[in-house]
Amino acid sequence: MPMIRVADFIASFVSDQLNVKDVFMLTGAGIMHLTDAVACNPKLRGVCVHHEQSASMALEAYARTNENMGVGYFTTGPGATNAITGLAGAWQDTVACMFISGQSKRVEASHNAGVPGLRQFGVQELNVLPLVSSISKYSVQINDPAQIRYELEKATFIAKSGRPGPVWIDVPMDVQAARIDPETLVGFTPEPADTVLPTSTDAEIAEIAQWLQSAERPVIIAGRGVRLAGARDLLQKLATQWNIPVVTPYLGIDNLRHDLDIYIGKTGVKGDRPANFAMQNSDLVLAVGSSLHVSVIGYDYGQFGRSARKVVVDIDLTSHKKKTIAIDRLLHSDAKDFLQRLIAALEAASFKGSPEAWLARCVEWKRRYPVLLPEYRDTPGAINIYSFIDTLSKLSAEGDVFVSDAGSAFYATSQAVQLTKDNQRYLPSSAMATMGYSLPAAMGVSAATNDGRVLAVTGDGSFQQNLQELAMVAHYNFPIKLFVLNNNGYLSIRASQKNYFERRFIGESPESGVPIPDTLKICAAYDIPCERVSDLSQLEAVIARALAHDGPYVVDVVTPPEQLIIPTVSSRVNADGSMSSRPLEDMFPFLEREEYLGNLLIGEV
């Protein structure tokens, strides 16, 4: 076989072994051989961006969408450091993807110099490995060209095994250009034990099955691990067959269709009342594939599911070593294996199901306490965010993917989005809640779905973080429908300064130092159609025009500058200046105490 460049081997590995067809990149001298190899590979498309942060977010969303891998190329020095925010998001949100960076030639790489404390050797050179090692599952610099196959296969295995996550491969310039014979390359063979998914014991399955049969008010928390394990059908079967309500954290919002009776809602600090009532009133919490982040369990850990047995099933036990909630049973298991065996155990026991009255109570909470309240439709001169998300949900189609951004765009969309059509997805930047995520993420989603339609929601502040990618959206004609919430700056910061700092506003609006350019003028510069809407009676027609347009379309949605993002678990300032929170079931705006107590099947706090 003829000798080829390492760069060409990497490109072929991406297309043929990873089955990835798009590589996100911003070209640079440090990756000239890598990008040339993409140009030489007819199976690959280089999707270019104007900022490496955008590439890092796009490849992460690409991976989440195709449930496989995403790949990006980053030049040495600032190109690599610009990608770190997206890397951190992939790390915390459990996304298998591959970051490949260029580097100065081996003799000028400070990683190889053997000089402690050396800050830089080569031109535009930076030893990126110490920066990325704590937020990636594996990071390596390729100093022996003959090791490229081994390292690519090893990195891929590590990225996908166990709890998925990102990997980082640093390739010096002279290694990129080095000639190798692919036939002589050594591959990676994982240890047999590393290929076996963790599973629960028969005794553990039997115990949980017994607990479920004896429970009067069970609830399932279904996290991202359910989708990653390919267990969504099993989740639906378990919940439907035995009348078990399901609630989800942000990363599990698209585990089930929302019009199913078993799906009650989104739980947590900025979740919704029905889900929190269900979870807090339960006597058995079964959390599957969820790290149970503070946003899910609340700030007062001891009040989470305080009357319930707590069973946690997760492939990664590290997250559950936090000193937060008391877990009754912690099972180290793949979600699919656990659900299959639990269903089998319940069927063998001829379990008739949880009390129908309990599921009916949860469904009644879902009916009685919607996020969208009637009064939200009466906001003269502006459109309530919840009204907008509700309308967008209703006009969406089968297969549509929703993407949200940071702040109010993240929280309100997560609370109000309704996935009631088949194959709809919701992709937030969950753990990091990164400003500027939605536009580059939408690029990744569209690329992963053969240039499919994406419904992206951002704030007028977050929009400024990565608006340069409108040029690329227009160039590739991605049919991204970007909805910009025009609320005069940073709504979430404004609310905090209003509530806790006596309205001493700084850095939240044009009046306090943050000018917000006109979205219509911005889009005109990129030759992307855009219109503004501030009247709810016109909203449906505007959204319909955006959705019907063949290419990209931006809608500037004027929303109230001081809109409340509610319901929410509210903190209160005590006399000594400290802050304390109400339990999850007692969300702000607080219900009348008689009504609130009428919804409690457990003791009041």
XYZ file of C-alpha atoms in Angstrom:
605
model
C 0.000 0.000 0.000
C 1.395 3.469 -0.838
C 2.663 5.711 1.924
C 0.247 8.435 3.017
C 0.384 11.411 5.356
C -0.694 11.049 8.956
C -3.179 13.836 8.177
C -4.755 11.712 5.442
C -4.957 8.715 7.753
C -6.773 10.856 10.326
C -9.232 12.101 7.689
C -9.935 8.547 6.519
C -10.392 7.405 10.106
C -12.941 10.159 10.685
C -14.933 9.297 7.559
C -14.602 5.500 7.517
C -14.236 4.444 11.151
C -16.185 7.164 12.950
C -18.748 7.466 10.132
C -18.596 11.235 10.438
C -19.118 13.296 7.299
C -18.495 16.822 8.605
C -15.442 18.313 10.313
C -15.846 21.704 11.993
C -12.853 23.990 11.684
C -11.277 27.379 11.425
C -8.225 26.988 9.213
C -4.811 27.892 10.594
C -1.134 27.383 9.923
C -0.918 24.847 12.729
C -3.401 22.504 11.025
C -2.567 23.090 7.368
C -1.933 19.404 6.639
C -5.023 18.325 8.598
C -7.325 20.685 6.721
C -5.719 19.827 3.385
C -6.473 16.177 4.097
C -10.146 17.060 4.557
C -10.074 18.834 1.204
C -8.564 15.689 -0.338
C -11.167 13.344 1.154
C -14.370 13.213 -0.948
C -16.297 11.704 1.972
C -15.708 14.714 4.224
C -17.032 18.243 4.270
C -15.137 20.930 6.109
C -17.716 23.116 7.850
C -15.937 26.381 8.530
C -16.638 28.858 11.315
C -15.428 32.336 12.207
C -14.494 31.451 15.798
C -13.177 28.206 17.262
C -15.626 28.369 20.147
C -18.376 27.953 17.578
C -16.670 24.892 16.115
C -16.421 23.336 19.575
C -20.127 23.860 20.211
C -21.150 22.762 16.724
C -19.266 19.467 16.925
C -20.766 18.753 20.356
C -24.304 19.336 19.082
C -23.481 17.290 15.968
C -22.515 14.370 18.195
C -25.633 14.692 20.344
C -27.825 14.762 17.259
C -26.385 11.767 15.429
C -25.771 9.943 18.726
C -22.341 9.006 17.464
C -19.356 11.373 17.334
C -18.506 14.931 16.373
C -15.073 16.062 15.204
C -13.344 19.431 15.033
C -9.893 20.665 13.986
C -8.242 23.489 15.935
C -5.012 25.272 15.203
C -2.263 25.639 17.774
C -2.232 28.245 20.549
C -5.322 30.480 20.631
C -7.192 28.210 18.256
C -6.996 25.443 20.816
C -7.759 27.628 23.824
C -10.804 29.082 22.064
C -12.255 25.563 21.927
C -12.088 24.898 25.654
C -15.577 26.181 26.522
C -17.151 23.733 24.079
C -14.907 20.971 25.397
C -16.100 21.674 28.939
C -19.714 21.578 27.788
C -19.201 18.189 26.145
C -17.451 16.916 29.281
C -20.214 17.964 31.650
C -23.123 17.089 29.352
C -21.732 13.611 28.573
C -21.010 13.884 24.856
C -18.569 11.618 23.006
C -16.612 13.747 20.546
C -13.085 14.315 19.291
C -11.061 17.531 19.361
C -7.958 17.410 17.155
C -5.488 20.259 17.521
C -2.427 21.248 15.578
C 0.862 21.888 17.329
C 4.325 23.246 16.604
C 6.751 20.670 15.258
C 7.963 18.165 17.830
C 11.329 19.775 18.565
C 9.594 23.099 19.294
C 6.754 21.731 21.432
C 7.163 22.713 25.076
C 5.468 19.427 25.999
C 8.588 17.644 24.734
C 11.254 20.106 25.908
C 11.791 18.602 29.338
C 12.072 22.084 30.852
C 9.796 22.551 33.890
C 7.922 25.833 33.801
C 8.661 26.526 30.126
C 5.918 28.805 28.885
C 6.506 28.638 25.151
C 8.934 27.189 22.634
C 7.611 27.301 19.071
C 5.779 30.064 17.238
C 2.196 30.466 18.508
C 2.890 27.322 20.541
C 1.129 26.287 23.731
C 1.188 23.034 25.654
C -2.556 22.500 25.586
C -2.632 19.087 27.287
C -2.518 20.360 30.901
C -5.396 22.702 30.078
C -7.670 20.034 28.639
C -6.771 16.968 30.689
C -9.209 17.699 33.524
C -12.193 18.180 31.181
C -11.613 15.320 28.752
C -11.647 11.556 29.129
C -8.331 11.234 27.318
C -5.740 13.646 25.945
C -2.522 12.858 24.115
C 0.119 14.400 21.889
C 1.169 12.250 18.925
C 4.972 12.216 18.807
C 5.401 8.920 16.964
C 3.605 8.869 13.587
C 3.429 5.072 13.768
C 1.160 5.404 16.823
C -1.589 7.343 15.067
C -3.917 4.391 14.471
C -3.442 3.137 18.025
C -4.156 6.542 19.558
C -7.185 7.267 17.374
C -8.726 3.887 18.167
C -7.907 4.222 21.855
C -9.362 7.722 22.050
C -12.527 6.614 20.251
C -13.002 3.656 22.571
C -12.514 5.805 25.656
C -14.854 8.527 24.367
C -17.702 6.060 23.828
C -17.190 3.626 26.694
C -18.810 3.942 30.102
C -20.058 7.467 30.567
C -19.268 9.130 27.218
C -17.185 12.262 26.953
C -14.764 14.230 24.793
C -11.177 13.318 23.917
C -8.361 15.564 22.712
C -5.584 14.633 20.268
C -2.707 17.070 19.724
C -0.789 16.551 16.455
C 2.502 18.418 15.812
C 3.005 19.863 12.336
C 5.789 17.496 11.329
C 3.727 14.521 12.493
C 0.771 15.685 10.388
C 3.016 15.682 7.325
C 4.901 12.482 8.172
C 4.507 9.560 5.751
C 3.262 6.234 7.069
C 2.294 2.845 5.694
C -1.232 2.143 7.009
C -0.673 -1.609 6.653
C 2.073 -1.558 9.290
C 0.220 0.468 11.909
C -0.606 -1.149 15.231
C -4.205 -0.951 16.397
C -5.696 -0.640 19.864
C -7.291 -3.595 21.602
C -9.090 -2.781 24.841
C -8.791 -5.007 27.848
C -11.705 -7.488 27.885
C -12.899 -6.159 31.226
C -13.149 -2.647 29.775
C -15.609 -3.786 27.102
C -18.178 -5.097 29.578
C -20.871 -2.701 30.723
C -21.543 -2.615 34.462
C -24.682 -4.466 35.495
C -26.726 -4.873 38.635
C -26.792 -8.136 40.522
C -29.862 -10.359 40.496
C -30.357 -9.555 44.160
C -30.334 -5.820 43.469
C -32.879 -6.185 40.665
C -35.102 -8.332 42.871
C -34.954 -5.807 45.693
C -35.812 -2.830 43.490
C -38.641 -4.799 41.870
C -40.025 -5.549 45.325
C -39.731 -1.928 46.396
C -41.546 -0.840 43.247
C -44.360 -3.310 43.834
C -44.869 -2.098 47.384
C -44.639 1.613 46.568
C -47.809 3.676 46.610
C -46.360 6.723 44.845
C -43.316 5.829 42.706
C -41.649 8.279 40.327
C -38.957 7.761 37.692
C -36.369 10.458 37.034
C -35.137 9.729 33.503
C -31.859 11.422 32.625
C -29.634 11.586 29.572
C -28.248 8.147 30.345
C -31.532 6.598 29.185
C -31.069 7.932 25.648
C -27.347 7.165 25.635
C -28.103 3.547 26.509
C -30.731 3.252 23.770
C -33.339 2.580 26.433
C -36.086 5.100 25.703
C -38.509 2.394 24.522
C -37.852 0.421 27.695
C -38.490 3.508 29.806
C -41.815 4.058 28.081
C -42.758 0.393 28.475
C -41.928 0.348 32.191
C -43.826 3.535 32.902
C -46.836 2.755 30.703
C -47.279 -0.877 31.686
C -47.194 -0.160 35.414
C -48.597 3.388 35.724
C -45.357 5.025 36.864
C -45.036 8.800 36.388
C -41.850 10.051 34.717
C -40.129 13.379 35.293
C -36.973 14.587 33.590
C -34.027 16.902 34.166
C -32.993 19.223 31.331
C -30.931 16.607 29.479
C -33.792 14.109 29.600
C -36.513 16.386 28.262
C -36.630 14.548 24.931
C -36.736 11.037 26.411
C -40.519 10.816 25.964
C -43.255 12.562 24.029
C -44.796 15.173 26.279
C -48.391 14.323 25.407
C -48.099 10.912 27.071
C -49.910 10.668 30.406
C -46.839 9.097 31.991
C -44.753 12.207 31.238
C -45.430 14.709 34.003
C -42.827 17.391 33.364
C -39.436 18.862 34.108
C -38.143 18.657 37.612
C -35.791 20.888 39.529
C -35.143 24.418 40.697
C -36.432 25.894 37.441
C -38.612 22.974 36.476
C -42.384 22.991 36.736
C -44.906 22.473 39.524
C -46.385 19.165 38.281
C -43.016 17.415 38.112
C -41.880 18.785 41.454
C -45.171 17.892 43.140
C -44.873 14.357 41.766
C -41.264 13.907 42.793
C -41.579 15.452 46.237
C -44.770 13.569 47.098
C -43.359 10.228 46.013
C -42.476 7.355 48.306
C -39.988 5.836 45.834
C -37.687 7.823 43.549
C -36.032 5.738 40.843
C -33.389 7.872 39.121
C -32.017 6.284 35.951
C -29.121 7.804 34.035
C -29.124 11.113 35.888
C -26.261 12.701 37.812
C -28.832 14.421 40.066
C -27.235 17.821 39.761
C -28.075 20.540 42.264
C -30.427 22.059 39.683
C -32.466 18.838 39.956
C -32.381 18.146 43.693
C -32.538 21.750 44.877
C -30.313 23.753 47.171
C -31.622 22.240 50.394
C -30.448 18.690 49.716
C -32.140 17.140 52.714
C -35.587 18.131 51.471
C -35.256 16.290 48.145
C -37.758 13.424 48.039
C -37.682 13.519 51.816
C -40.374 10.869 52.292
C -39.114 8.557 49.565
C -36.695 5.712 49.208
C -34.102 6.813 46.692
C -32.695 4.394 44.134
C -30.057 5.663 41.721
C -28.978 3.681 38.658
C -26.009 5.142 36.821
C -23.050 4.059 34.732
C -20.892 6.687 36.481
C -20.846 6.592 40.262
C -18.523 9.573 40.646
C -21.342 12.103 40.443
C -23.079 10.415 43.357
C -20.146 10.748 45.722
C -21.091 14.372 46.240
C -22.253 15.018 49.772
C -25.790 15.959 48.830
C -28.696 13.522 49.124
C -28.891 10.266 51.053
C -29.221 7.440 48.516
C -30.793 4.195 49.722
C -29.494 2.067 46.849
C -26.816 3.079 44.351
C -26.578 0.659 41.434
C -23.620 0.753 39.061
C -25.341 -0.265 35.860
C -26.039 0.513 32.245
C -29.558 1.929 31.981
C -30.671 -0.463 29.245
C -29.561 -3.587 31.084
C -31.194 -2.390 34.296
C -34.529 -1.542 32.679
C -34.649 -4.800 30.712
C -34.082 -6.875 33.815
C -36.397 -4.822 36.005
C -39.207 -5.231 33.466
C -38.550 -8.971 33.327
C -38.659 -9.189 37.122
C -41.944 -7.294 37.325
C -43.493 -9.433 34.596
C -42.343 -12.589 36.355
C -43.977 -11.329 39.546
C -47.241 -10.598 37.666
C -47.117 -7.038 38.991
C -50.425 -5.297 38.323
C -48.987 -1.807 38.452
C -48.786 1.163 40.757
C -52.054 2.619 42.023
C -53.904 4.257 39.151
C -54.995 7.011 41.506
C -51.381 8.116 41.891
C -50.794 8.513 38.159
C -54.178 10.225 37.877
C -53.131 12.686 40.595
C -49.941 13.479 38.695
C -51.839 13.947 35.444
C -54.198 16.298 37.262
C -51.219 18.362 38.471
C -50.038 18.493 34.869
C -53.445 19.791 33.770
C -53.926 22.185 36.659
C -50.502 23.822 36.769
C -49.253 24.508 33.233
C -46.233 26.727 32.798
C -48.179 28.921 30.383
C -50.834 30.839 32.309
C -53.749 32.686 30.633
C -52.549 36.095 31.818
C -49.275 35.641 29.938
C -51.173 36.306 26.725
C -51.932 39.862 27.833
C -48.635 41.761 27.585
C -49.192 44.882 25.441
C -46.227 45.837 23.278
C -44.353 42.612 23.959
C -44.773 38.837 23.864
C -44.351 36.735 26.969
C -41.553 34.206 26.463
C -43.763 31.334 27.591
C -46.435 32.320 25.069
C -43.790 32.393 22.358
C -42.334 28.963 23.208
C -45.829 27.485 23.415
C -46.721 28.837 19.971
C -43.418 27.665 18.490
C -43.999 24.195 19.933
C -47.462 23.983 18.416
C -46.211 25.021 14.971
C -43.212 22.696 15.028
C -43.174 19.507 12.987
C -42.133 15.904 13.376
C -38.354 15.620 13.554
C -37.736 19.248 14.494
C -34.824 19.887 16.831
C -35.050 22.687 19.399
C -31.840 24.319 20.644
C -31.684 26.846 23.477
C -29.107 29.264 24.810
C -28.272 30.695 28.234
C -30.250 32.631 30.829
C -33.949 33.149 30.253
C -33.734 31.552 26.797
C -32.474 28.374 28.471
C -34.765 28.243 31.477
C -38.001 29.367 29.834
C -37.503 27.160 26.786
C -36.717 24.161 28.980
C -39.848 24.773 31.033
C -42.256 25.534 28.205
C -41.142 23.504 25.184
C -43.623 20.784 24.273
C -42.323 17.834 22.270
C -45.573 16.296 21.065
C -44.499 15.042 17.636
C -42.412 12.007 16.806
C -38.624 12.247 16.731
C -38.437 15.746 18.127
C -35.321 16.626 20.095
C -34.306 19.278 22.604
C -30.642 20.234 22.960
C -29.736 22.752 25.659
C -26.320 23.677 26.951
C -27.322 22.197 30.264
C -24.480 22.035 32.767
C -22.587 25.078 31.482
C -25.616 27.049 30.241
C -23.204 28.766 27.868
C -24.021 32.122 26.317
C -23.780 32.001 22.546
C -24.455 28.265 22.318
C -27.607 28.089 20.238
C -26.414 29.440 16.870
C -23.272 27.275 16.468
C -25.084 24.320 18.035
C -27.843 24.746 15.465
C -25.178 24.586 12.749
C -24.012 21.267 14.171
C -27.551 19.923 14.350
C -28.352 20.961 10.790
C -25.142 19.423 9.454
C -25.847 16.187 11.326
C -29.349 15.947 9.855
C -28.303 16.442 6.228
C -28.834 20.195 6.447
C -32.145 19.770 8.236
C -34.326 22.365 9.960
C -33.456 23.591 13.452
C -35.457 25.809 15.810
C -32.955 27.810 17.855
C -33.817 30.191 20.689
C -31.340 32.759 21.980
C -31.382 35.999 23.921
C -30.375 39.349 22.475
C -27.378 39.299 24.823
C -26.306 35.738 24.105
C -26.754 36.378 20.381
C -23.811 38.796 20.501
C -21.430 36.054 21.618
C -21.361 34.173 18.307
C -23.375 36.212 15.827
C -20.435 36.121 13.393
C -21.568 32.607 12.463
C -24.522 34.092 10.600
C -22.056 34.416 7.732
C -21.505 30.673 7.743
C -25.187 29.893 8.201
C -25.899 31.964 5.102
C -23.001 30.409 3.190
C -24.112 26.821 3.831
C -27.787 27.808 3.623
C -28.546 25.893 6.803
C -32.332 26.129 7.375
C -31.866 27.424 10.907
C -34.775 29.389 12.308
C -33.214 31.626 14.943
C -35.539 33.322 17.404
C -33.902 36.182 19.309
C -35.600 37.146 22.569
C -35.361 40.931 22.547
C -35.552 41.920 26.212
C -33.052 44.791 26.250
C -30.047 42.814 27.432
C -29.503 40.316 30.213
C -32.869 39.496 31.758
C -31.549 36.984 34.302
C -28.875 39.382 35.588
C -31.409 42.201 35.689
C -33.743 40.089 37.813
C -30.980 39.224 40.286
C -29.899 42.856 40.628
C -33.505 43.886 41.096
C -34.290 41.246 43.705
C -31.078 41.113 45.725
C -29.135 44.322 45.073
C -31.759 47.046 45.442
C -31.922 47.666 41.679
C -28.272 48.718 41.453
C -28.071 47.802 37.786
C -24.735 47.259 36.107
C -23.856 45.410 32.933
C -27.389 44.283 32.082
C -28.789 46.748 29.529
C -27.796 49.709 27.365
C -28.560 51.987 30.294
C -26.037 50.176 32.510
C -23.241 49.562 30.036
C -24.378 46.852 27.598
C -25.592 48.258 24.275
C -27.558 45.777 22.171
C -27.342 46.274 18.378
C -30.454 46.080 16.207
C -31.014 42.466 15.142
C -32.632 43.522 11.868
C -29.578 45.564 10.872
C -27.245 42.721 11.838
C -29.138 40.234 9.685
C -29.247 42.661 6.765
C -25.439 42.736 6.808
C -25.406 38.948 6.429
C -28.213 38.952 3.839
C -30.452 36.797 6.032
C -34.181 37.592 6.161
C -35.329 38.877 9.522
C -38.468 40.386 10.960
C -39.524 41.702 14.328
C -42.719 40.791 16.144
C -44.100 42.384 19.301
C -47.793 41.538 19.061
C -49.017 38.095 20.086
C -51.789 38.246 17.491
C -49.133 38.350 14.753
C -46.765 35.791 16.254
C -48.221 32.676 14.658
C -48.074 34.161 11.163
C -44.485 35.339 11.645
C -43.336 31.943 12.909
C -45.142 30.229 10.041
C -43.286 32.406 7.524
C -39.979 31.603 9.165
C -40.672 27.869 9.178
C -41.810 27.872 5.553
C -38.696 29.670 4.301
C -36.210 27.358 2.588
C -33.048 28.760 4.171
C -32.078 30.569 7.364
C -34.519 33.020 8.926
C -34.265 35.202 12.024
C -37.164 36.467 14.111
C -36.616 39.219 16.673
C -39.229 38.521 19.346
C -39.849 41.536 21.569
C -40.369 40.250 25.112
C -40.962 42.074 28.414
C -37.676 43.486 29.782
C -38.579 42.475 33.325
C -40.469 39.268 32.683
C -40.361 36.750 35.500
C -38.964 33.302 34.709
C -41.369 31.296 36.804
C -42.149 29.005 38.452
C -38.875 28.765 40.328
C -37.560 27.682 43.681
C -37.045 30.980 45.410
C -34.306 31.963 47.804
C -35.105 34.335 50.596
C -32.792 36.684 52.447
C -32.722 36.067 56.189
C -32.225 38.716 58.868
C -28.507 37.931 59.106
C -28.028 38.389 55.359
C -27.787 34.685 54.587
C -30.063 33.077 52.032
C -32.260 30.007 52.292
C -34.471 28.172 49.838
C -37.929 26.687 49.975
C -38.211 22.975 49.084
C -38.814 22.006 45.462
C -42.549 21.536 45.869
C -43.057 25.110 47.107
C -42.233 27.152 44.023
C -42.546 30.880 43.522
C -45.045 32.452 42.894
C -46.181 30.810 46.093
C -49.602 29.227 46.058
C -52.109 30.171 48.710
C -51.210 28.074 51.744
C -54.497 26.188 51.713
C -54.038 25.256 48.060
C -50.388 24.393 48.626
C -51.152 22.113 51.570
C -53.900 20.464 49.553
C -51.242 19.304 47.114
C -49.047 17.718 49.780
C -49.206 14.022 50.546
C -46.190 14.370 52.838
C -45.337 16.559 55.795
C -44.893 20.300 55.306
C -41.498 21.948 55.788
